[in-house]
Coordinates of C-alpha atoms and ligand atoms in Angstrom, one line a residue:
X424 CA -84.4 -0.2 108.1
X425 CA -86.5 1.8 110.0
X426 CA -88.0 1.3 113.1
X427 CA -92.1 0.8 113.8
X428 CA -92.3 4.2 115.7
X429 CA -90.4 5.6 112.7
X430 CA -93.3 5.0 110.6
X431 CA -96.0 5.5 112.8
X432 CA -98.7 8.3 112.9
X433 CA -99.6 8.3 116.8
X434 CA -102.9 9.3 118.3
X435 CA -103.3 11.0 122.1
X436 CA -106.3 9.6 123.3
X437 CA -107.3 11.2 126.8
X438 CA -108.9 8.6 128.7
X439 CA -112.1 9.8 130.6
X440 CA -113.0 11.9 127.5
X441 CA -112.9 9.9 124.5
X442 CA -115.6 7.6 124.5
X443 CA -117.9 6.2 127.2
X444 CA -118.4 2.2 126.9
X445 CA -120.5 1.9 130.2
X446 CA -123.0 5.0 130.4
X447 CA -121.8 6.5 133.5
X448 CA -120.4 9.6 131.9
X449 CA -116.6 9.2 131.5
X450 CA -114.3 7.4 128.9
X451 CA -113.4 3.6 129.6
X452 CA -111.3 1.1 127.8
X453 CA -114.9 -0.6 126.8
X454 CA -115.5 2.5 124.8
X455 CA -112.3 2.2 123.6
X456 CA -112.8 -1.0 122.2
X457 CA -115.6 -0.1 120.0
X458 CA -113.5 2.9 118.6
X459 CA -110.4 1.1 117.2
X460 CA -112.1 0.9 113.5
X461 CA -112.4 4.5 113.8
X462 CA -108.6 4.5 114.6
X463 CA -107.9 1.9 111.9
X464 CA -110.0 3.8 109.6
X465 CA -107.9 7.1 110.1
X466 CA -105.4 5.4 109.4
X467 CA -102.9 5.6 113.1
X468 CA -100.8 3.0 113.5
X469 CA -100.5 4.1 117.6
X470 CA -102.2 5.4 120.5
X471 CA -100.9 7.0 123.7
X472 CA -103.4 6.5 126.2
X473 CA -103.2 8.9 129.2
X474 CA -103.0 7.1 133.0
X475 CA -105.4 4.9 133.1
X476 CA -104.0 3.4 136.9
X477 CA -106.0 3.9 140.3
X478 CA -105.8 7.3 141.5
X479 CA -108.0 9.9 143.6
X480 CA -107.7 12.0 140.1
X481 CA -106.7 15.0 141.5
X482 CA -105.3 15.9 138.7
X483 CA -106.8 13.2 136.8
X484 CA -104.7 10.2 136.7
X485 CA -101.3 11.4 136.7
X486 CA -102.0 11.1 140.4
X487 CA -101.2 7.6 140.5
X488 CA -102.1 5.4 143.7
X489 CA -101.5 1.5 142.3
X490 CA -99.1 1.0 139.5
X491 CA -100.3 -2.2 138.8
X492 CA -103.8 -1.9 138.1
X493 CA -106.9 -0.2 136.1
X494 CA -109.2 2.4 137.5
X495 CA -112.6 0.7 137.9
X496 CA -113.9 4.0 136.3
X497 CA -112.0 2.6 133.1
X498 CA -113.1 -1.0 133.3
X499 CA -111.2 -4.0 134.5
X500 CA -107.5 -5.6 133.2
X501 CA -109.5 -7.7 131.4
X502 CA -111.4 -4.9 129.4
X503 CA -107.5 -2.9 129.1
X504 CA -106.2 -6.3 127.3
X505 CA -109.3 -6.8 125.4
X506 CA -108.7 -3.5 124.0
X507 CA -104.9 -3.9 123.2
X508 CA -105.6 -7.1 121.4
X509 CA -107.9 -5.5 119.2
X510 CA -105.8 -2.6 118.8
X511 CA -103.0 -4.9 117.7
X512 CA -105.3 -6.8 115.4
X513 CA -106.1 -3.9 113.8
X514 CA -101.9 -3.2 113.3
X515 CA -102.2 -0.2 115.9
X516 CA -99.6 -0.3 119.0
X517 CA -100.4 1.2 121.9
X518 CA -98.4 2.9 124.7
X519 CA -99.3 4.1 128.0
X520 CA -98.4 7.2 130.0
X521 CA -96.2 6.4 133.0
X522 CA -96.2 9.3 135.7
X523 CA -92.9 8.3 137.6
X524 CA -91.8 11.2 138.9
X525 CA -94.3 10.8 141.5
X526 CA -97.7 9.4 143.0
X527 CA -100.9 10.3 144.5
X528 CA -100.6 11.0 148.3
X529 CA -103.0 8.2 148.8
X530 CA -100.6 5.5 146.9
X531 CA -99.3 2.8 149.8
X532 CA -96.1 3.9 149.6
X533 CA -96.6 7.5 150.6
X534 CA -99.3 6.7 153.6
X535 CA -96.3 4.3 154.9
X536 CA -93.8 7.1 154.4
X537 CA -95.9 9.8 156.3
X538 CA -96.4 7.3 159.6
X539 CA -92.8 8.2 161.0
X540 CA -89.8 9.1 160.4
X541 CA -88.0 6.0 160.7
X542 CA -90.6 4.5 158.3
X543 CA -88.7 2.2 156.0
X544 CA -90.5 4.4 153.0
X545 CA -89.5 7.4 154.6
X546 CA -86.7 7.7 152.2
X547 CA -88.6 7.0 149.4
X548 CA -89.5 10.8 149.5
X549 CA -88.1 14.1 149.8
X550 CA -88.6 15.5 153.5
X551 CA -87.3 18.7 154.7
X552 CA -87.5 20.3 157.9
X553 CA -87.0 24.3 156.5
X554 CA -88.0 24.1 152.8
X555 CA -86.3 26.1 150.2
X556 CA -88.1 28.3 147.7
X557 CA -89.4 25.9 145.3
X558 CA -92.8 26.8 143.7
X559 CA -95.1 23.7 142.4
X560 CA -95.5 23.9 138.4
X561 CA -99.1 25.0 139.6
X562 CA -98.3 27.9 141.4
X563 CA -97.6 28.0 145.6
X564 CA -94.8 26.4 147.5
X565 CA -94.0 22.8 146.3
X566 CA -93.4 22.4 149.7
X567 CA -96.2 20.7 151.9
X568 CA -96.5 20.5 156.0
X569 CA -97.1 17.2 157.4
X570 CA -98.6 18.1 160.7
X571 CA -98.0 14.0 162.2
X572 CA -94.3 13.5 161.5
X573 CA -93.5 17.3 161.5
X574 CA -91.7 17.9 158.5
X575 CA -92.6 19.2 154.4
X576 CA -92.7 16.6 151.8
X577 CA -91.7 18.3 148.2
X578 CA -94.6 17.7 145.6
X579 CA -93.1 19.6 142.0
X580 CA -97.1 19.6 140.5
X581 CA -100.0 19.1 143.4
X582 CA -99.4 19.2 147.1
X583 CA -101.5 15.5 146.0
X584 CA -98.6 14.5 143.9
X585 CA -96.0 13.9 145.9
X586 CA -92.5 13.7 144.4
X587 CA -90.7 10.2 144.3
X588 CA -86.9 10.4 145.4
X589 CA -84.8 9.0 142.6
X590 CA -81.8 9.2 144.7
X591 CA -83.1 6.4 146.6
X592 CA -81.7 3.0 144.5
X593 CA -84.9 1.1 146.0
X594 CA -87.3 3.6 144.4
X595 CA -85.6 3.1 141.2
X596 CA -85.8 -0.5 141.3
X597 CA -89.0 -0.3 141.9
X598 CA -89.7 1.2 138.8
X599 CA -88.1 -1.0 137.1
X600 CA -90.7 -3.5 137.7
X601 CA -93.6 -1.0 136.8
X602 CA -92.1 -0.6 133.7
X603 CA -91.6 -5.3 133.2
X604 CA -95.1 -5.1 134.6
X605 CA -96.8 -3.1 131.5
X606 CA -94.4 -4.4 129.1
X607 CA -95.8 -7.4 129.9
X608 CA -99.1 -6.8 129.5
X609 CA -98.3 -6.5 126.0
X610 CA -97.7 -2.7 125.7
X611 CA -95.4 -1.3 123.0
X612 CA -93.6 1.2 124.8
X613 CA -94.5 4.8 126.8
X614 CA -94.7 8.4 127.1
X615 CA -92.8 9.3 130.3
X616 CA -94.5 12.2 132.4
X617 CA -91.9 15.1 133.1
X618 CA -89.3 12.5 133.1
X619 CA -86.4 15.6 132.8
X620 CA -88.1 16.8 136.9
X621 CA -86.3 14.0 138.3
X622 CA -85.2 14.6 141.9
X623 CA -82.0 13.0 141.9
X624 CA -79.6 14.7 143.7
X625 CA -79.8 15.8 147.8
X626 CA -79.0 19.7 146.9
X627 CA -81.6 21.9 147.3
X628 CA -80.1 25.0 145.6
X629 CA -83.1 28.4 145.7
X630 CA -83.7 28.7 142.5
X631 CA -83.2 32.4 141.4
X632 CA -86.2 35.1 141.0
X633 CA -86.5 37.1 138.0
X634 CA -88.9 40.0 137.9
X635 CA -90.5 38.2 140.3
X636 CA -90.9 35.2 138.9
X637 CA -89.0 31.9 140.1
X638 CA -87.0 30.2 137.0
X639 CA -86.8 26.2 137.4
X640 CA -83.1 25.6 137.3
X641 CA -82.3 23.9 140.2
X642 CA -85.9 21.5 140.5
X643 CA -85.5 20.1 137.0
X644 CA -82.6 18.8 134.9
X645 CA -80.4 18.1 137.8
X646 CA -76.7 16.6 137.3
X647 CA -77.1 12.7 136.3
X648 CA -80.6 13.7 134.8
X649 CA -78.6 13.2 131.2
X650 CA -77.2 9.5 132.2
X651 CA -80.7 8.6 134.1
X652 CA -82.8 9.7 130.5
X653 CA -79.7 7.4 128.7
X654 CA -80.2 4.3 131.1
X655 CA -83.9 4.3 131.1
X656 CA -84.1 4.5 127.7
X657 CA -81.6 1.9 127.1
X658 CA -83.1 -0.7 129.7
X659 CA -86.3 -0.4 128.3
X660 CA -84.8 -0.9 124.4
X661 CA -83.1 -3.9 125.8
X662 CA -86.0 -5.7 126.6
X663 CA -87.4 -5.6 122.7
X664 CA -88.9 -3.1 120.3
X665 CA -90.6 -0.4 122.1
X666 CA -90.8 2.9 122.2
X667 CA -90.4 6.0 124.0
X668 CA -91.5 9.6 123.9
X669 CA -90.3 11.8 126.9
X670 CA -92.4 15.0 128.3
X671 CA -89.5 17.6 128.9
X672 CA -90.8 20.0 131.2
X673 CA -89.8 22.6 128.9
X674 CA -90.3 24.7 125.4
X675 CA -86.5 25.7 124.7
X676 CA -85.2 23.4 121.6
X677 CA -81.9 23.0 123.2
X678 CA -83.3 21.3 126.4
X679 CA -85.9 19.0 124.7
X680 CA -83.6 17.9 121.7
X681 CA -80.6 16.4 124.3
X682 CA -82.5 14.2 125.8
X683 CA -83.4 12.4 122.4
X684 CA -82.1 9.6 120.7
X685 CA -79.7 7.0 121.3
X686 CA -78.5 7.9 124.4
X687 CA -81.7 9.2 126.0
X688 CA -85.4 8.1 125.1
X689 CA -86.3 7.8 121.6
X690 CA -87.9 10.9 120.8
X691 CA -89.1 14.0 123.4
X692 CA -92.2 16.1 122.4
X693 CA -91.2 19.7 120.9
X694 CA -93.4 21.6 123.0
X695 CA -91.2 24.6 121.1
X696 CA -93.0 23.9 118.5
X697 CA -96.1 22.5 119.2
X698 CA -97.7 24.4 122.2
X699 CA -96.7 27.8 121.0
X700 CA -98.7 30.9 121.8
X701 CA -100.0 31.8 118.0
X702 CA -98.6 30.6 114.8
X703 CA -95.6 33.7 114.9
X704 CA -92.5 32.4 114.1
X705 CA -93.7 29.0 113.7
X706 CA -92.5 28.6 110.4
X707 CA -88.8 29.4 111.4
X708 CA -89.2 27.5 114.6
X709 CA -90.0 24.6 112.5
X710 CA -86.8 25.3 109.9
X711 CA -84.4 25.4 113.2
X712 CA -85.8 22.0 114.3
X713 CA -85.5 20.3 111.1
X714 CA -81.8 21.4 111.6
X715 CA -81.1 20.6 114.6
X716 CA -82.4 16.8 114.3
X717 CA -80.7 16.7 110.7
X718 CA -78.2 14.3 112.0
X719 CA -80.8 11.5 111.7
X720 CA -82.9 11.6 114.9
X721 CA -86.8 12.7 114.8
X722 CA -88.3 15.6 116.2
X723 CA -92.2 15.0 117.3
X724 CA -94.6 16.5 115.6
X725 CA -98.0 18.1 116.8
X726 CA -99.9 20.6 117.7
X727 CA -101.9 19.7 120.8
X728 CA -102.5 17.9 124.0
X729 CA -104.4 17.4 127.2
X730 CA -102.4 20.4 128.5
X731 CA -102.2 23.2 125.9
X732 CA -105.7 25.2 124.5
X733 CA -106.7 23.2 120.9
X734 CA -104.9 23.7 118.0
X735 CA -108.3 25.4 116.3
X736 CA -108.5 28.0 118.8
X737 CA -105.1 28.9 119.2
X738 CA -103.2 28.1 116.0
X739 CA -105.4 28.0 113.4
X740 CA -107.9 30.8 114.5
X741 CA -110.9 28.6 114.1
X742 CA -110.2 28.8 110.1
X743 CA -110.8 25.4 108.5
X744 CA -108.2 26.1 105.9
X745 CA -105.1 26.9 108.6
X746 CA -106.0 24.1 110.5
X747 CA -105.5 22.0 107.4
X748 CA -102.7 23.8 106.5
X749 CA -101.4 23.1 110.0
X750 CA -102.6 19.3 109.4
X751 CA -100.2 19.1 106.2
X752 CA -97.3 20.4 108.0
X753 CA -97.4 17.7 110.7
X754 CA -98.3 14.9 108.6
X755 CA -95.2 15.4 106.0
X756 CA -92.8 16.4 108.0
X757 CA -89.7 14.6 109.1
X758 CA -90.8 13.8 112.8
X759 CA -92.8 11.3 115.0
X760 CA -96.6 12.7 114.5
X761 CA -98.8 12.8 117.3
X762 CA -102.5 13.7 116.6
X763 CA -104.8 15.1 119.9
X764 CA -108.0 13.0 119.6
X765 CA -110.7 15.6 118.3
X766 CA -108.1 17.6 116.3
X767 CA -108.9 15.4 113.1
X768 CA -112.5 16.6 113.2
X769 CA -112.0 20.0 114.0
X770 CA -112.9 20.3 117.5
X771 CA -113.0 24.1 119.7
X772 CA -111.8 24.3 123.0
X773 CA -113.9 24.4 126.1
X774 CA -114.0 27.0 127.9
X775 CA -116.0 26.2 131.9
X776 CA -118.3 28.8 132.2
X777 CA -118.0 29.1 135.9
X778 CA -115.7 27.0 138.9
X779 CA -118.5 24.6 139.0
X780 CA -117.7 23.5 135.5
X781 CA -114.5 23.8 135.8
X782 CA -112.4 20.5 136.3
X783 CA -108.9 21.0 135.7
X784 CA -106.6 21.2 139.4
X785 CA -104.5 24.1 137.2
X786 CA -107.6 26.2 137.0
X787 CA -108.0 25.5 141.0
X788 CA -104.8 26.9 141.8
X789 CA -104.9 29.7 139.5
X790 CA -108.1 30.6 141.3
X791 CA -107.2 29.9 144.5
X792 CA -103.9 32.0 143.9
X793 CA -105.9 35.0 142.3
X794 CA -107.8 35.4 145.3
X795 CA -104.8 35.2 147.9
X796 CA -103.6 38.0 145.5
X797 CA -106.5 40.1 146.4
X798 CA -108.5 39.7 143.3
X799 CA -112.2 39.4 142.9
X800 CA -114.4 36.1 142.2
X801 CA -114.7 37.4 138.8
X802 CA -110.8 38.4 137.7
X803 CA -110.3 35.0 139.1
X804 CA -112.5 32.9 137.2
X805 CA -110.8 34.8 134.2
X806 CA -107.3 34.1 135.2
X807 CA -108.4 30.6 135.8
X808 CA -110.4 30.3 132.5
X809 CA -106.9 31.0 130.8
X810 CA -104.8 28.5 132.6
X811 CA -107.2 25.9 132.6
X812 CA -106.7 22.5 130.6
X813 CA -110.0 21.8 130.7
X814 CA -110.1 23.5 126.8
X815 CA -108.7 20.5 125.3
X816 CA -110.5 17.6 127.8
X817 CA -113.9 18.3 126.8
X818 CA -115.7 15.1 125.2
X819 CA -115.1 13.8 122.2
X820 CA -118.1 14.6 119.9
X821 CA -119.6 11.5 117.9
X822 CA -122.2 11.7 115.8
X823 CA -123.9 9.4 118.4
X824 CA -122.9 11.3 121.5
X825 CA -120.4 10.5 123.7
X826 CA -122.6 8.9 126.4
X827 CA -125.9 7.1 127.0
X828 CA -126.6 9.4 130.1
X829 CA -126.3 13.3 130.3
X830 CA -123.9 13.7 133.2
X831 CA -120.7 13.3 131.6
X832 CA -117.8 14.4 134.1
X833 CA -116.9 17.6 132.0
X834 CA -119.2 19.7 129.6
X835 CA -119.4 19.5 126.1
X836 CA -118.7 21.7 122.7
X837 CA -120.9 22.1 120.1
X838 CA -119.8 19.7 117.3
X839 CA -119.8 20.9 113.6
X840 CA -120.3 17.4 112.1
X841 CA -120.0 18.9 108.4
X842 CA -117.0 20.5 109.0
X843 CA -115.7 17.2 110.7
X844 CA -116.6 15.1 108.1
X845 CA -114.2 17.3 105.4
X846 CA -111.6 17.4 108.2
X847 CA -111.6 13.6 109.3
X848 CA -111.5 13.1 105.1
X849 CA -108.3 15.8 105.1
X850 CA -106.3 14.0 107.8
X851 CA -107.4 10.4 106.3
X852 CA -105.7 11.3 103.2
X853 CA -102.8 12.6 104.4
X854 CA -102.0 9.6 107.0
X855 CA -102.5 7.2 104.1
X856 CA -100.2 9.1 102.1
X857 CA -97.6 8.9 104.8
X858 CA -97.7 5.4 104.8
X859 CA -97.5 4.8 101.1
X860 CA -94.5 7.2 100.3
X861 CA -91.3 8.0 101.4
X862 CA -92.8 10.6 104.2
X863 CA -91.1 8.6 106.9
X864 CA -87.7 9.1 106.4
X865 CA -85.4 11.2 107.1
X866 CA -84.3 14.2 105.0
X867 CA -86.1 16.5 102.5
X868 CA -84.7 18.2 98.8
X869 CA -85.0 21.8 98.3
X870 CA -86.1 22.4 101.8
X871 CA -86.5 26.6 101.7
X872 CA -88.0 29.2 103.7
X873 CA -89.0 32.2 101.7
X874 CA -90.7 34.5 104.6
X875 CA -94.0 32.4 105.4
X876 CA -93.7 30.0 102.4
X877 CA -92.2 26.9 103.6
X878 CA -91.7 24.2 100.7
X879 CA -89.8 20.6 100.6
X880 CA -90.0 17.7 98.5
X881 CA -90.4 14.3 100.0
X882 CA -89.4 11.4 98.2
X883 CA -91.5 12.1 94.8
X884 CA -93.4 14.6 96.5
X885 CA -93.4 18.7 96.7
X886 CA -95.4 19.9 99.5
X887 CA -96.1 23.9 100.0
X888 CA -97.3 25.3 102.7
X889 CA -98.3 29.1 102.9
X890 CA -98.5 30.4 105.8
X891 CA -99.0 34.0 104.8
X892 CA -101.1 35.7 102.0
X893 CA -101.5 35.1 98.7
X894 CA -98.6 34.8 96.5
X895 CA -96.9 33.6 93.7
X896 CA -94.1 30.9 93.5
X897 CA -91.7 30.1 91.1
X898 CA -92.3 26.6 89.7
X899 CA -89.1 25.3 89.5
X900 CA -90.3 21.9 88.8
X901 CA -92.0 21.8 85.9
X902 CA -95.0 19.5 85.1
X903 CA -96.6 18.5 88.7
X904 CA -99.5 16.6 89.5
X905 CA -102.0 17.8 92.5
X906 CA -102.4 15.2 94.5
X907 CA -104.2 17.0 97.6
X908 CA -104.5 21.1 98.6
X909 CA -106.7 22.2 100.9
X910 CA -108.4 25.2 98.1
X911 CA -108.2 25.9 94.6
X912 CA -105.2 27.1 93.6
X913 CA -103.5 28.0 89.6
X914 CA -100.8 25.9 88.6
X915 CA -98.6 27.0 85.3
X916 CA -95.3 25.3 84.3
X917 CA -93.5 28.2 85.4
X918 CA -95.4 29.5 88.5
X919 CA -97.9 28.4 90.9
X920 CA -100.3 30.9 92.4
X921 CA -100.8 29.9 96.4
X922 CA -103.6 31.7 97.9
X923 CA -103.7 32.7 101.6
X924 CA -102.9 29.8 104.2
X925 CA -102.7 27.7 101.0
X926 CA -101.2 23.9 101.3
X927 CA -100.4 21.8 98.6
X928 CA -99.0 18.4 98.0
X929 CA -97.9 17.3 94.0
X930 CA -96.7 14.8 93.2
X931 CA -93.3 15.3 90.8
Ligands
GLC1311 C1 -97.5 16.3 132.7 C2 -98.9 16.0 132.2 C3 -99.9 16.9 132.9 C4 -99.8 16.7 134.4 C5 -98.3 16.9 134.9 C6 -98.1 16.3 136.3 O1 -97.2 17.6 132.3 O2 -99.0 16.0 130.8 O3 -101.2 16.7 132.5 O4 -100.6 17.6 135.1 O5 -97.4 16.2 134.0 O6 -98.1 14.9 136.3
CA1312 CA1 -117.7 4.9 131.5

């Protein structure tokens, strides 16, 4: 028997950019609401909405400052469990992000923390009166000065986001409730925010410099980190059928496959797959995975998020036909799907134009650092154009506009509606073909690499996916049926003619 995530298509829907209920600009859980035939129609049976709890939004929502409550900029409790009913009605679970490795400087706990250093939350935090080397993931010392209690608190992301100390049993108890609290509400499970950067030890080992730049050995992964992943998976699988998907802060396969499966969360995103550079190697990338989880696990599968360029700009090279040929790959494959909301109708990245339009904290810092390095306003803004995330948190483009009023909190991209029309109708198909064939299980027949051909059968189904230029095959299965390619292609009984970036499903 499988399990529900097993079988289930998920959908990233970032929160302040998917659909605007209220008119003031930014994406709410009203909006939401009047979306979920859309999902239904696509065919997802889950969504992973990104933090949707009170926070300043430094770095927009995973800066929490209340775990148990809704930003008014996304509506009410009310309007979050009128949307999860109607999500379940519709058959579609939904999960939420939980950002527990730590919270906004302005959450309670933190402000009672900081007023001395007796405070009974002082320990709830990591202090230090001499830090150690530690850079933040977004550049600079992760090591910030409190001038009133005299002493740096350890942020691993913002010097906003301050780092929870996990070595502290009440902090982890604490938790434990957040996590009862949204479980109750009805939620089917989460995606736990760089749940593998864990401060759980009291060491603070430098980590080592390599050609100048620091490697994170020492501020992630720490011992217990392996036992932790296994008992907060388990506690939260005790309580029913939900689901987890971990964020490893990391892209080596080795690292992210660990902490997945039955002793450790469900499934952790493959970012060494999925939030590669270009499409080099990706094929082979992809053949070492399948290996490595052939012991009856999942991989995830996808190829974007909030925090990596979209997959048309970087993958597919704005070519319709690549990005459905990308499409195919993740919707066939053995592996947990995840779509990024826009992907399925072909959206570009957006890229700010200037620091005014730009939104994203990771484009502040890179700025910010550019110019401490002595560059000029303009190298800056081009460092900062690259490391931004804004690309992938522009709006979502429907036909009717994504808001009633013109100042929406981040700009927009020029929509192709034609081209979304053929794309939405690509991934529809292949979702529904998911469900309705053996695509969920594990295992694939005549799995084989031949350079940047990739092809497997699938239950009755022989998928081939050309990643390279045209070419012939060898048609080693006699008379097949086209179910759905994304061109024309020749098929004889002995050999199939792929053209370039050609993808192909038959059926056998
Ligand atoms: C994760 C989130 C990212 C955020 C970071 C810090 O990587 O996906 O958006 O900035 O954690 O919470
Ligand atoms: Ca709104």
């Amino acid at each position: 028997m499988l399990k529900w995530w097993q079988e289930t298509v998920f959908y990233e829907i970032y929160m302040p950019s998917f659909k605007d209920g209220n008119g003031d600009g930014i994406g709410d859980f009203k909006g939401l609401l009047a979306k979920v035939p859309y999902l239904a129609e696509l065919g997802v049976g889950g969504v992973w909405l990104t933090p949707f709890y009170p926070s300043p939004k430094v770095d927009n929502g995973y800066d929490v400052s209340d775990y148990y409550a809704v930003d008014p900029d996304y509506g009410t409790m009310a309007d979050l469990e009128a949307f999860v009913a109607e999500a379940h009605r519709y058959g579609i679970r939904v999960i939420a992000d939980m950002v527990v490795n730590h919270v906004s400087t302005e959450h309670a706990w933190f402000k009672e923390a900081r007023r001395s250093r007796d405070d009974a939350k002082r320990d709830w935090f990591v202090w230090k009166d001499v830090p150690n080397n530690w850079e933040s993931f977004f550049g600079g010392s992760a090591w910030e000065w409190d001038a009133v209690t005299e002493q740096y608190y350890y942020h691993s992301f913002a010097k906003e986001q301050v780092d929870l100390n996990w070595a502290n049993p009440d902090v982890e108890r604490e938790i434990w409730k957040v996590f009862d609290f949204w479980l109750d509400k009805g939620l089917d499970g989460f995606r736990l925010d760089v749940i593998n950067n864990l401060t759980l030890t009291r060491d603070f080992l430098d980590n080592p410099v390599v050609d100048g730049e620091q490697q994170h050995l020492y501020d992630k992964d720490q011992s217990g980190m392996t036992a932790k992943m296994a008992e907060i998976g388990e506690r939260i699988r005790a309580r029913g059928d939900y689901f987890t998907v971990g964020e490893i802060s990391s892209d080596n396969l080795t690292e992210i496959e660990r902490y997945a499966g039955p002793g450790g969360l469900d499934v952790t995103f493959n970012f060494n797959f999925g939030s590669v550079a270009n499409r080099d190697g990706i094929v082979a990338e992809f053949a070492r995975m399948q290996q490595v989880y052939a012991d009856g696990r999942m991989p995830t599968l996808f190829f974007g998020s909030h925090d990596m360029s979209r997959s048309w700009n970087r993958l597919a090279d704005e070519r319709e036909d690549v990005a459905q040929l990308l499409a195919m790959l993740m919707l066939t494959a053995h592996g947990v799907p995840f779509v990024y909301f826009g992907e399925e109708i072909g959206m570009v990245d957006f890229v700010p134009e200037s620091m005014n339009e730009m939104r994203d904290v990771q484009g502040f810092y890179a700025y910010e650092l550019a110019l401490e390095d002595g560059k000029s306003e303009c190298e800056a803004l081009a460092i900062a154009q690259g490391k931004t995330r804004d690309k992938a948190r522009s709006l979502m483009t429907w036909p009717e506009g994504f808001s009633d009023k013109a100042q929406a909190w981040i700009g927009e991209v020029t929509p192709d509606f034609a081209r979304g029309q053929r794309m939405f109708a690509f991934y529809k198909t292949l979702i529904s073909l998911r469900k309705t064939i053996d695509f969920c299980k594990p295992g694939y027949r005549d799995f084989e690499v031949d350079g940047e051909l990739l092809t497997y059968v699938r239950g009755e189904y022989l998928v081939c996916l050309n990643f390279g230029a045209a070419r012939e095959m060898e048609n080693k299965w006699g008379n097949v049926t086209l179910v759905l390619a994304n061109k024309d292609l020749v098929v004889n009984v002995d050999k199939i003619e792929l053209p370039a970036f050609g993808a192909v499903i038959f059926k056998m």
